[in-house]
Structure formats: structure tokens, C-alpha cells
Amino acid sequence: MRILLIGGSGFLSGTVARSALAAGHDVWAVTRGQRALPAGVHGLIADRHDSAALSRVVRAVGIAFDLAVDCIGYKVEDMRQDIALLPGLARHFVFISTDFVFDPRHRLFPQTVEHRAFLQDDSYGAHKRRCEEALLAADCGALTWTILRPCHIYGPGSLLGCLPRHGRDPELLARLRRGESLQLVGGGHYLQQPVFAADLARLVLACPAAAHAHGRIFHTAGSDIVESVRYYEIIADLLGVPLRVEELPVDAYRAAHPEHASFLCHRIYDMRPLADAGLPVPGTRLVDGLREHVRSLTSDR
């Protein structure tokens, strides 16, 4: 396939790029040129906030893409830009949304795609939902599309940590080695299904060929349902150190940090819709994925 990535030097976009190259695909990536791209990716330099420049550099490639992936779209203006640019330039479009689109006060167990209790505020999840709505309402002509809603994404290329105070914490491994207590809201007893980035990348690449995935939204989660504290326990075990936890009271933390409400709930999903649509269900065991992730952060020591 010929693949266009909007974003390509970040964590997920870089993982998609490397997975695509390993599978023999040709990859172009639009970035601002501030970070290196994976070797083998054709770089296109433009700021996506300059729609004219973005359109100019993409059209100058002079080809039709089999797949376009927006890994960084966040505001509805980004989606409107995709809708204006991609019809006629790409055959299929994958938009990376988030499981934070839902109001955490009204979640189901497991959460279903059909449930419509969405956030309506100024949060990250609410903005992603507005992007989804813009795509759902658009006339994209022959361009087909799929929306993926990953939960916590982990793997090489990212920092570790899945809860506030120690989410994407650059000092996490050092804290554990020093024997410090991790401050986990509610003791880390929220259920979730972290998804390994390479599994998510394989799923993205499979969407164009899966006709039953076109025009649909899918939750995208890993195979293991665990308490968040278990995520940290695995990391500590891999380091060969004990995990010490200081429990932060939920109500007090939520009142002080309402912006973190979407982390403070159970986030579990049924992956059968992916399988039914002929898409690869993420299957990397959490312990195996975290082992690879930890190794990537410690290999230079």
C-alpha cells in the first residue's frame, strides 16, 4: 500500500510508520520537520494548521494513497481539514480517536460503541468526539473510513504510566528503583485494557482491506483486563523491585483535578466487534508488552 500519515514522528504515528515499512508498504508522513522520521519514510514538511501548505505538499507527491491515517487530529478543524483534503487523494481513511470520548460518570461495563453518553466540555475526549461527529456527518464521496478508539497505548517510543501523578512519568523507573511509593488515585483499582502500540498499528494497516470495518467506529483495547495497580506491579517485577503504593482518596483528588476525571473510572471493552469485522484483535499480553517497553527504556544502561 501507499500510506499517508498526518504526523509520523510521534509515538503512535512512528509505530504505524515502522510497522508499515516492515510489512513492505511505502510511507509518506506530514510533519513540521522538527523531529526525525523513521528511516525509509518519505518526509513531507508542512504545519497542519496551514491548510494551504498541507494540501500543496501532499498533492505535490502526485499519487493516490491507499490509506491515510490521522494520528494527531484533535480539534474539529483538523477533521474538517481531513475531509477537505483526502477525498480523491486516498482510498481509505483511519482516524485515531480515544476512549475518553465518554462521560466517565455514565460508563457501561463493558463500554459499547452504541452508548451515547459523551463528554460535552472542553476536554481532550470531547474534542475527539466532535471530530468523530464531523466525519460521521460528512459526504466523503468514494473515500471510506474507520474510526478507532484506543484506550491507554503503551510500548517502545513512549513513557510509562497509566494514571495521574504517574501517567507518562519520565521518572517512573527511577522512582521504583529508589523504593519510592507511587501515589495512585484509589489505590489504582480502576480496571482498564492497555493496548500495545504495535498491535494498534497492525489494526490500522488492516482497515482498508476489511470492508465490514468501513464507516464504523471500534473500541481498541488489549487482551488483558487488569487493575491499574497491576500495570505498575508488572513494571516493578520486571525491574526486580517491590511496588509501594500510597493511596490517594478518589473524591478529594477528583475535586482538585476535574481534568483527570476520565482516568478515574473503569475502562473495559468487548473486542468481538473487531473480530466480527475481520480485523486483527490486539493480542499482546500485558506482561509481554511491558517487558518490551521497559527493555526499550533501559537498554542503554
mmCIF file of C-alpha atoms in Angstrom:
data_model
loop_
_atom_site.group_PDB
_atom_site.id
_atom_site.type_symbol
_atom_site.label_atom_id
_atom_site.label_comp_id
_atom_site.label_asym_id
_atom_site.label_seq_id
_atom_site.Cartn_x
_atom_site.Cartn_y
_atom_site.Cartn_z
ATOM 1 C CA MET A 1 0.000 0.000 0.000
ATOM 2 C CA ARG A 2 0.908 3.646 -0.370
ATOM 3 C CA ILE A 3 0.263 5.226 3.001
ATOM 4 C CA LEU A 4 -0.020 8.858 4.082
ATOM 5 C CA LEU A 5 0.444 9.666 7.769
ATOM 6 C CA ILE A 6 -0.595 13.028 9.148
ATOM 7 C CA GLY A 7 2.011 13.033 11.857
ATOM 8 C CA GLY A 8 4.779 10.479 11.655
ATOM 9 C CA SER A 9 7.450 11.360 14.161
ATOM 10 C CA GLY A 10 5.423 10.786 17.333
ATOM 11 C CA PHE A 11 4.849 7.686 19.422
ATOM 12 C CA LEU A 12 1.857 6.095 17.696
ATOM 13 C CA SER A 13 2.471 7.557 14.260
ATOM 14 C CA GLY A 14 6.080 6.404 14.387
ATOM 15 C CA THR A 15 4.957 2.923 15.377
ATOM 16 C CA VAL A 16 2.484 2.841 12.481
ATOM 17 C CA ALA A 17 5.225 4.033 10.124
ATOM 18 C CA ARG A 18 7.705 1.380 11.225
ATOM 19 C CA SER A 19 5.075 -1.373 11.108
ATOM 20 C CA ALA A 20 4.040 -0.317 7.614
ATOM 21 C CA LEU A 21 7.621 -0.258 6.361
ATOM 22 C CA ALA A 22 8.296 -3.687 7.880
ATOM 23 C CA ALA A 23 5.258 -5.010 6.012
ATOM 24 C CA GLY A 24 6.617 -3.699 2.722
ATOM 25 C CA HIS A 25 4.427 -0.624 2.319
ATOM 26 C CA ASP A 26 5.509 2.803 1.061
ATOM 27 C CA VAL A 27 5.030 5.537 3.650
ATOM 28 C CA TRP A 28 4.817 9.323 3.424
ATOM 29 C CA ALA A 29 4.459 11.416 6.589
ATOM 30 C CA VAL A 30 3.484 15.061 7.016
ATOM 31 C CA THR A 31 5.263 16.727 9.931
ATOM 32 C CA ARG A 32 6.699 20.119 10.783
ATOM 33 C CA GLY A 33 10.165 18.661 10.258
ATOM 34 C CA GLN A 34 11.224 19.182 13.866
ATOM 35 C CA ARG A 35 11.886 15.515 14.694
ATOM 36 C CA ALA A 36 13.480 12.718 12.734
ATOM 37 C CA LEU A 37 11.230 10.272 10.909
ATOM 38 C CA PRO A 38 11.788 6.505 10.911
ATOM 39 C CA ALA A 39 14.312 5.522 8.265
ATOM 40 C CA GLY A 40 12.585 4.826 4.974
ATOM 41 C CA VAL A 41 9.674 7.244 5.440
ATOM 42 C CA HIS A 42 9.224 9.944 2.803
ATOM 43 C CA GLY A 43 9.033 13.210 4.736
ATOM 44 C CA LEU A 44 6.618 15.984 3.770
ATOM 45 C CA ILE A 45 7.111 19.209 5.695
ATOM 46 C CA ALA A 46 4.069 21.335 6.497
ATOM 47 C CA ASP A 47 2.270 22.663 9.546
ATOM 48 C CA ARG A 48 -1.183 21.133 9.567
ATOM 49 C CA HIS A 49 -2.536 24.407 10.889
ATOM 50 C CA ASP A 50 -1.708 25.867 7.454
ATOM 51 C CA SER A 51 -4.262 24.057 5.310
ATOM 52 C CA ALA A 52 -2.999 25.525 2.055
ATOM 53 C CA ALA A 53 0.561 24.382 2.743
ATOM 54 C CA LEU A 54 -0.617 20.936 3.818
ATOM 55 C CA SER A 55 -2.664 20.499 0.657
ATOM 56 C CA ARG A 56 0.177 21.751 -1.505
ATOM 57 C CA VAL A 57 2.847 19.356 -0.192
ATOM 58 C CA VAL A 58 0.531 16.321 -0.206
ATOM 59 C CA ARG A 59 -0.775 16.954 -3.716
ATOM 60 C CA ALA A 60 2.754 17.548 -4.966
ATOM 61 C CA VAL A 61 3.547 13.870 -4.333
ATOM 62 C CA GLY A 62 1.365 13.193 -7.366
ATOM 63 C CA ILE A 63 -0.065 9.832 -6.320
ATOM 64 C CA ALA A 64 -3.263 8.402 -4.869
ATOM 65 C CA PHE A 65 -2.824 6.851 -1.437
ATOM 66 C CA ASP A 66 -4.387 3.553 -0.424
ATOM 67 C CA LEU A 67 -4.550 4.611 3.221
ATOM 68 C CA ALA A 68 -4.412 7.929 5.048
ATOM 69 C CA VAL A 69 -4.084 7.973 8.834
ATOM 70 C CA ASP A 70 -4.581 10.986 11.079
ATOM 71 C CA CYS A 71 -2.751 10.173 14.307
ATOM 72 C CA ILE A 72 -2.731 13.706 15.703
ATOM 73 C CA GLY A 73 -6.095 15.268 14.812
ATOM 74 C CA TYR A 74 -7.644 16.754 17.933
ATOM 75 C CA LYS A 75 -9.860 19.728 17.115
ATOM 76 C CA VAL A 76 -12.855 19.645 14.803
ATOM 77 C CA GLU A 77 -10.948 21.985 12.491
ATOM 78 C CA ASP A 78 -8.420 19.173 11.982
ATOM 79 C CA MET A 79 -11.154 16.798 10.882
ATOM 80 C CA ARG A 80 -12.655 19.373 8.524
ATOM 81 C CA GLN A 81 -9.207 19.714 7.018
ATOM 82 C CA ASP A 82 -9.006 15.927 6.500
ATOM 83 C CA ILE A 83 -12.456 15.894 4.921
ATOM 84 C CA ALA A 84 -11.479 18.679 2.527
ATOM 85 C CA LEU A 85 -8.115 17.153 1.609
ATOM 86 C CA LEU A 86 -8.463 13.393 1.417
ATOM 87 C CA PRO A 87 -11.393 12.589 -0.930
ATOM 88 C CA GLY A 88 -9.831 11.953 -4.318
ATOM 89 C CA LEU A 89 -6.369 11.584 -2.758
ATOM 90 C CA ALA A 90 -6.905 8.481 -0.632
ATOM 91 C CA ARG A 91 -8.954 5.321 -0.823
ATOM 92 C CA HIS A 92 -9.406 4.756 2.917
ATOM 93 C CA PHE A 93 -9.016 6.982 5.974
ATOM 94 C CA VAL A 94 -8.359 5.926 9.571
ATOM 95 C CA PHE A 95 -8.899 8.466 12.329
ATOM 96 C CA ILE A 96 -7.342 7.764 15.705
ATOM 97 C CA SER A 97 -9.837 8.891 18.318
ATOM 98 C CA THR A 98 -9.839 7.928 22.025
ATOM 99 C CA ASP A 99 -11.893 6.061 24.603
ATOM 100 C CA PHE A 100 -12.003 9.343 26.557
ATOM 101 C CA VAL A 101 -14.958 10.453 24.403
ATOM 102 C CA PHE A 102 -17.316 9.051 27.062
ATOM 103 C CA ASP A 103 -18.592 10.817 30.157
ATOM 104 C CA PRO A 104 -16.889 8.821 32.952
ATOM 105 C CA ARG A 105 -19.955 9.213 35.182
ATOM 106 C CA HIS A 106 -22.131 7.155 32.829
ATOM 107 C CA ARG A 107 -19.932 4.330 31.561
ATOM 108 C CA LEU A 108 -21.120 0.782 30.912
ATOM 109 C CA PHE A 109 -19.258 -2.444 31.734
ATOM 110 C CA PRO A 110 -18.165 -3.282 29.147
ATOM 111 C CA GLN A 111 -18.488 0.033 27.333
ATOM 112 C CA THR A 112 -20.262 -0.271 23.980
ATOM 113 C CA VAL A 113 -19.815 1.815 20.841
ATOM 114 C CA GLU A 114 -23.566 2.397 20.745
ATOM 115 C CA HIS A 115 -23.623 4.080 24.178
ATOM 116 C CA ARG A 116 -24.027 7.819 23.635
ATOM 117 C CA ALA A 117 -23.135 9.421 26.969
ATOM 118 C CA PHE A 118 -20.385 11.600 25.517
ATOM 119 C CA LEU A 119 -18.440 14.406 27.126
ATOM 120 C CA GLN A 120 -19.595 17.876 26.054
ATOM 121 C CA ASP A 121 -16.940 20.046 27.692
ATOM 122 C CA ASP A 122 -13.547 21.389 26.610
ATOM 123 C CA SER A 123 -11.665 18.173 27.371
ATOM 124 C CA TYR A 124 -9.472 16.129 25.051
ATOM 125 C CA GLY A 125 -12.146 13.439 24.778
ATOM 126 C CA ALA A 126 -14.900 15.913 23.978
ATOM 127 C CA HIS A 127 -12.833 17.438 21.179
ATOM 128 C CA LYS A 128 -12.116 13.993 19.752
ATOM 129 C CA ARG A 129 -15.851 13.250 19.791
ATOM 130 C CA ARG A 130 -16.522 16.433 17.827
ATOM 131 C CA CYS A 131 -14.018 15.196 15.255
ATOM 132 C CA GLU A 132 -15.917 11.906 15.064
ATOM 133 C CA GLU A 133 -19.224 13.727 14.609
ATOM 134 C CA ALA A 134 -17.812 15.830 11.783
ATOM 135 C CA LEU A 135 -16.681 12.710 9.938
ATOM 136 C CA LEU A 136 -19.973 10.925 10.558
ATOM 137 C CA ALA A 137 -21.866 13.866 9.048
ATOM 138 C CA ALA A 138 -19.560 14.404 6.061
ATOM 139 C CA ASP A 139 -20.044 13.409 2.450
ATOM 140 C CA CYS A 140 -16.656 11.869 1.656
ATOM 141 C CA GLY A 141 -17.568 10.574 -1.783
ATOM 142 C CA ALA A 142 -15.624 7.407 -2.587
ATOM 143 C CA LEU A 143 -13.369 7.805 0.449
ATOM 144 C CA THR A 144 -14.133 5.104 3.007
ATOM 145 C CA TRP A 145 -13.150 5.484 6.647
ATOM 146 C CA THR A 146 -12.775 3.779 10.022
ATOM 147 C CA ILE A 147 -12.558 5.379 13.469
ATOM 148 C CA LEU A 148 -10.504 3.645 16.171
ATOM 149 C CA ARG A 149 -10.852 4.486 19.855
ATOM 150 C CA PRO A 150 -7.790 3.177 21.703
ATOM 151 C CA CYS A 151 -7.553 3.178 25.469
ATOM 152 C CA HIS A 152 -4.150 3.534 27.162
ATOM 153 C CA ILE A 153 -1.479 2.936 24.499
ATOM 154 C CA TYR A 154 1.905 1.685 25.618
ATOM 155 C CA GLY A 155 5.063 0.345 24.006
ATOM 156 C CA PRO A 156 8.541 1.432 22.887
ATOM 157 C CA GLY A 157 8.659 5.077 21.927
ATOM 158 C CA SER A 158 6.543 6.261 24.841
ATOM 159 C CA LEU A 159 6.916 6.911 28.536
ATOM 160 C CA LEU A 160 5.344 4.534 31.050
ATOM 161 C CA GLY A 161 2.434 5.206 33.382
ATOM 162 C CA CYS A 162 -1.348 4.936 33.085
ATOM 163 C CA LEU A 163 -2.758 7.016 35.986
ATOM 164 C CA PRO A 164 -2.439 10.667 37.034
ATOM 165 C CA ARG A 165 0.608 11.528 39.146
ATOM 166 C CA HIS A 166 2.452 8.715 37.358
ATOM 167 C CA GLY A 167 0.971 8.865 33.867
ATOM 168 C CA ARG A 168 3.704 9.050 31.200
ATOM 169 C CA ASP A 169 6.060 9.682 34.115
ATOM 170 C CA PRO A 170 9.671 10.200 32.904
ATOM 171 C CA GLU A 171 10.908 9.351 36.404
ATOM 172 C CA LEU A 172 8.802 6.226 36.910
ATOM 173 C CA LEU A 173 11.557 3.644 36.614
ATOM 174 C CA ALA A 174 13.911 5.720 38.757
ATOM 175 C CA ARG A 175 11.221 6.137 41.418
ATOM 176 C CA LEU A 176 10.641 2.407 41.568
ATOM 177 C CA ARG A 177 14.355 1.679 41.790
ATOM 178 C CA ARG A 178 14.699 4.178 44.642
ATOM 179 C CA GLY A 179 11.911 2.432 46.537
ATOM 180 C CA GLU A 180 9.598 5.454 46.439
ATOM 181 C CA SER A 181 5.869 4.967 46.906
ATOM 182 C CA LEU A 182 3.742 5.650 43.862
ATOM 183 C CA GLN A 183 0.755 7.886 44.516
ATOM 184 C CA LEU A 184 -2.173 6.105 42.862
ATOM 185 C CA VAL A 185 -5.692 7.501 42.993
ATOM 186 C CA GLY A 186 -7.982 4.994 44.665
ATOM 187 C CA GLY A 187 -5.002 2.717 45.114
ATOM 188 C CA GLY A 188 -5.013 2.088 41.366
ATOM 189 C CA HIS A 189 -8.050 -0.197 41.491
ATOM 190 C CA TYR A 190 -9.588 1.023 38.243
ATOM 191 C CA LEU A 191 -9.954 -1.634 35.551
ATOM 192 C CA GLN A 192 -8.516 -0.997 32.131
ATOM 193 C CA GLN A 193 -7.194 -2.750 29.000
ATOM 194 C CA PRO A 194 -3.933 -1.184 27.846
ATOM 195 C CA VAL A 195 -3.234 -1.755 24.159
ATOM 196 C CA PHE A 196 0.251 -2.417 22.789
ATOM 197 C CA ALA A 197 1.158 0.164 20.143
ATOM 198 C CA ALA A 198 2.368 -2.422 17.625
ATOM 199 C CA ASP A 199 -0.987 -4.228 17.884
ATOM 200 C CA LEU A 200 -2.802 -0.965 17.234
ATOM 201 C CA ALA A 201 -0.558 -0.290 14.238
ATOM 202 C CA ARG A 202 -1.371 -3.708 12.736
ATOM 203 C CA LEU A 203 -5.043 -2.929 13.189
ATOM 204 C CA VAL A 204 -4.702 0.414 11.424
ATOM 205 C CA LEU A 205 -2.994 -1.235 8.458
ATOM 206 C CA ALA A 206 -5.715 -3.881 8.198
ATOM 207 C CA CYS A 207 -8.616 -1.433 7.919
ATOM 208 C CA PRO A 208 -8.542 -0.727 4.156
ATOM 209 C CA ALA A 209 -8.991 -4.404 3.244
ATOM 210 C CA ALA A 210 -11.731 -5.069 5.830
ATOM 211 C CA ALA A 211 -14.907 -3.985 4.063
ATOM 212 C CA HIS A 212 -17.015 -4.657 7.160
ATOM 213 C CA ALA A 213 -14.927 -2.081 9.047
ATOM 214 C CA HIS A 214 -15.727 0.758 6.682
ATOM 215 C CA GLY A 215 -17.937 3.521 8.038
ATOM 216 C CA ARG A 216 -17.686 2.173 11.581
ATOM 217 C CA ILE A 217 -16.219 3.039 14.973
ATOM 218 C CA PHE A 218 -14.327 0.453 17.022
ATOM 219 C CA HIS A 219 -13.013 0.413 20.544
ATOM 220 C CA THR A 220 -9.428 -0.764 20.543
ATOM 221 C CA ALA A 221 -8.091 -2.381 23.696
ATOM 222 C CA GLY A 222 -5.666 -5.073 24.755
ATOM 223 C CA SER A 223 -6.404 -8.660 25.702
ATOM 224 C CA ASP A 224 -5.828 -8.276 29.456
ATOM 225 C CA ILE A 225 -8.322 -6.588 31.782
ATOM 226 C CA VAL A 226 -6.330 -5.507 34.828
ATOM 227 C CA GLU A 227 -6.479 -3.106 37.708
ATOM 228 C CA SER A 228 -4.230 -0.156 37.013
ATOM 229 C CA VAL A 229 -2.118 -1.072 40.026
ATOM 230 C CA ARG A 230 -1.320 -4.380 38.306
ATOM 231 C CA TYR A 231 0.221 -2.436 35.416
ATOM 232 C CA TYR A 232 2.658 -0.868 37.886
ATOM 233 C CA GLU A 233 3.231 -4.189 39.673
ATOM 234 C CA ILE A 234 4.356 -5.776 36.412
ATOM 235 C CA ILE A 235 6.813 -2.952 35.795
ATOM 236 C CA ALA A 236 8.211 -3.289 39.316
ATOM 237 C CA ASP A 237 8.522 -7.072 38.873
ATOM 238 C CA LEU A 238 10.412 -6.562 35.609
ATOM 239 C CA LEU A 239 12.835 -4.280 37.457
ATOM 240 C CA GLY A 240 13.133 -6.755 40.321
ATOM 241 C CA VAL A 241 11.943 -4.265 42.941
ATOM 242 C CA PRO A 242 8.895 -4.142 45.236
ATOM 243 C CA LEU A 243 5.959 -1.874 44.441
ATOM 244 C CA ARG A 244 4.969 0.541 47.193
ATOM 245 C CA VAL A 245 1.673 2.394 46.814
ATOM 246 C CA GLU A 246 0.312 5.435 48.593
ATOM 247 C CA GLU A 247 -3.440 5.590 48.017
ATOM 248 C CA LEU A 248 -4.845 8.999 47.129
ATOM 249 C CA PRO A 249 -8.521 9.440 48.102
ATOM 250 C CA VAL A 250 -10.675 9.442 44.985
ATOM 251 C CA ASP A 251 -13.176 12.150 45.927
ATOM 252 C CA ALA A 252 -10.550 14.634 47.068
ATOM 253 C CA TYR A 253 -8.375 14.038 44.015
ATOM 254 C CA ARG A 254 -11.306 14.310 41.604
ATOM 255 C CA ALA A 255 -12.409 17.576 43.213
ATOM 256 C CA ALA A 256 -8.909 19.006 42.952
ATOM 257 C CA HIS A 257 -8.289 17.718 39.418
ATOM 258 C CA PRO A 258 -11.556 17.552 37.447
ATOM 259 C CA GLU A 259 -9.495 17.474 34.246
ATOM 260 C CA HIS A 260 -8.401 13.924 35.149
ATOM 261 C CA ALA A 261 -11.920 12.516 35.591
ATOM 262 C CA SER A 262 -11.670 10.299 32.505
ATOM 263 C CA PHE A 263 -8.815 8.364 34.117
ATOM 264 C CA LEU A 264 -10.809 7.741 37.288
ATOM 265 C CA CYS A 265 -13.232 5.094 36.061
ATOM 266 C CA HIS A 266 -13.239 1.533 34.756
ATOM 267 C CA ARG A 267 -12.337 1.357 31.049
ATOM 268 C CA ILE A 268 -13.191 -2.101 29.714
ATOM 269 C CA TYR A 269 -14.348 -3.220 26.275
ATOM 270 C CA ASP A 270 -15.583 -6.199 24.284
ATOM 271 C CA MET A 271 -13.288 -6.805 21.312
ATOM 272 C CA ARG A 272 -15.652 -9.132 19.439
ATOM 273 C CA PRO A 273 -16.788 -6.361 17.049
ATOM 274 C CA LEU A 274 -13.216 -6.144 15.743
ATOM 275 C CA ALA A 275 -13.087 -9.877 15.115
ATOM 276 C CA ASP A 276 -16.542 -9.890 13.533
ATOM 277 C CA ALA A 277 -15.400 -7.185 11.095
ATOM 278 C CA GLY A 278 -12.382 -9.257 10.073
ATOM 279 C CA LEU A 279 -9.875 -7.044 11.856
ATOM 280 C CA PRO A 280 -6.914 -8.317 13.927
ATOM 281 C CA VAL A 281 -7.775 -8.219 17.616
ATOM 282 C CA PRO A 282 -4.904 -6.905 19.777
ATOM 283 C CA GLY A 283 -3.419 -9.956 21.451
ATOM 284 C CA THR A 284 -0.126 -8.995 23.076
ATOM 285 C CA ARG A 285 -0.223 -9.979 26.741
ATOM 286 C CA LEU A 286 0.345 -7.035 29.033
ATOM 287 C CA VAL A 287 3.341 -8.622 30.723
ATOM 288 C CA ASP A 288 4.998 -9.272 27.353
ATOM 289 C CA GLY A 289 4.314 -5.792 26.024
ATOM 290 C CA LEU A 290 5.523 -4.124 29.213
ATOM 291 C CA ARG A 291 8.663 -6.268 29.154
ATOM 292 C CA GLU A 292 9.450 -4.918 25.693
ATOM 293 C CA HIS A 293 8.537 -1.387 26.754
ATOM 294 C CA VAL A 294 10.742 -1.488 29.869
ATOM 295 C CA ARG A 295 13.602 -3.001 27.857
ATOM 296 C CA SER A 296 13.392 -0.128 25.380
ATOM 297 C CA LEU A 297 13.809 2.374 28.229
ATOM 298 C CA THR A 298 16.653 0.551 29.938
ATOM 299 C CA SER A 299 18.668 -0.881 27.032
ATOM 300 C CA ASP A 300 21.194 1.971 27.113
ATOM 301 C CA ARG A 301 22.001 1.470 30.789
#
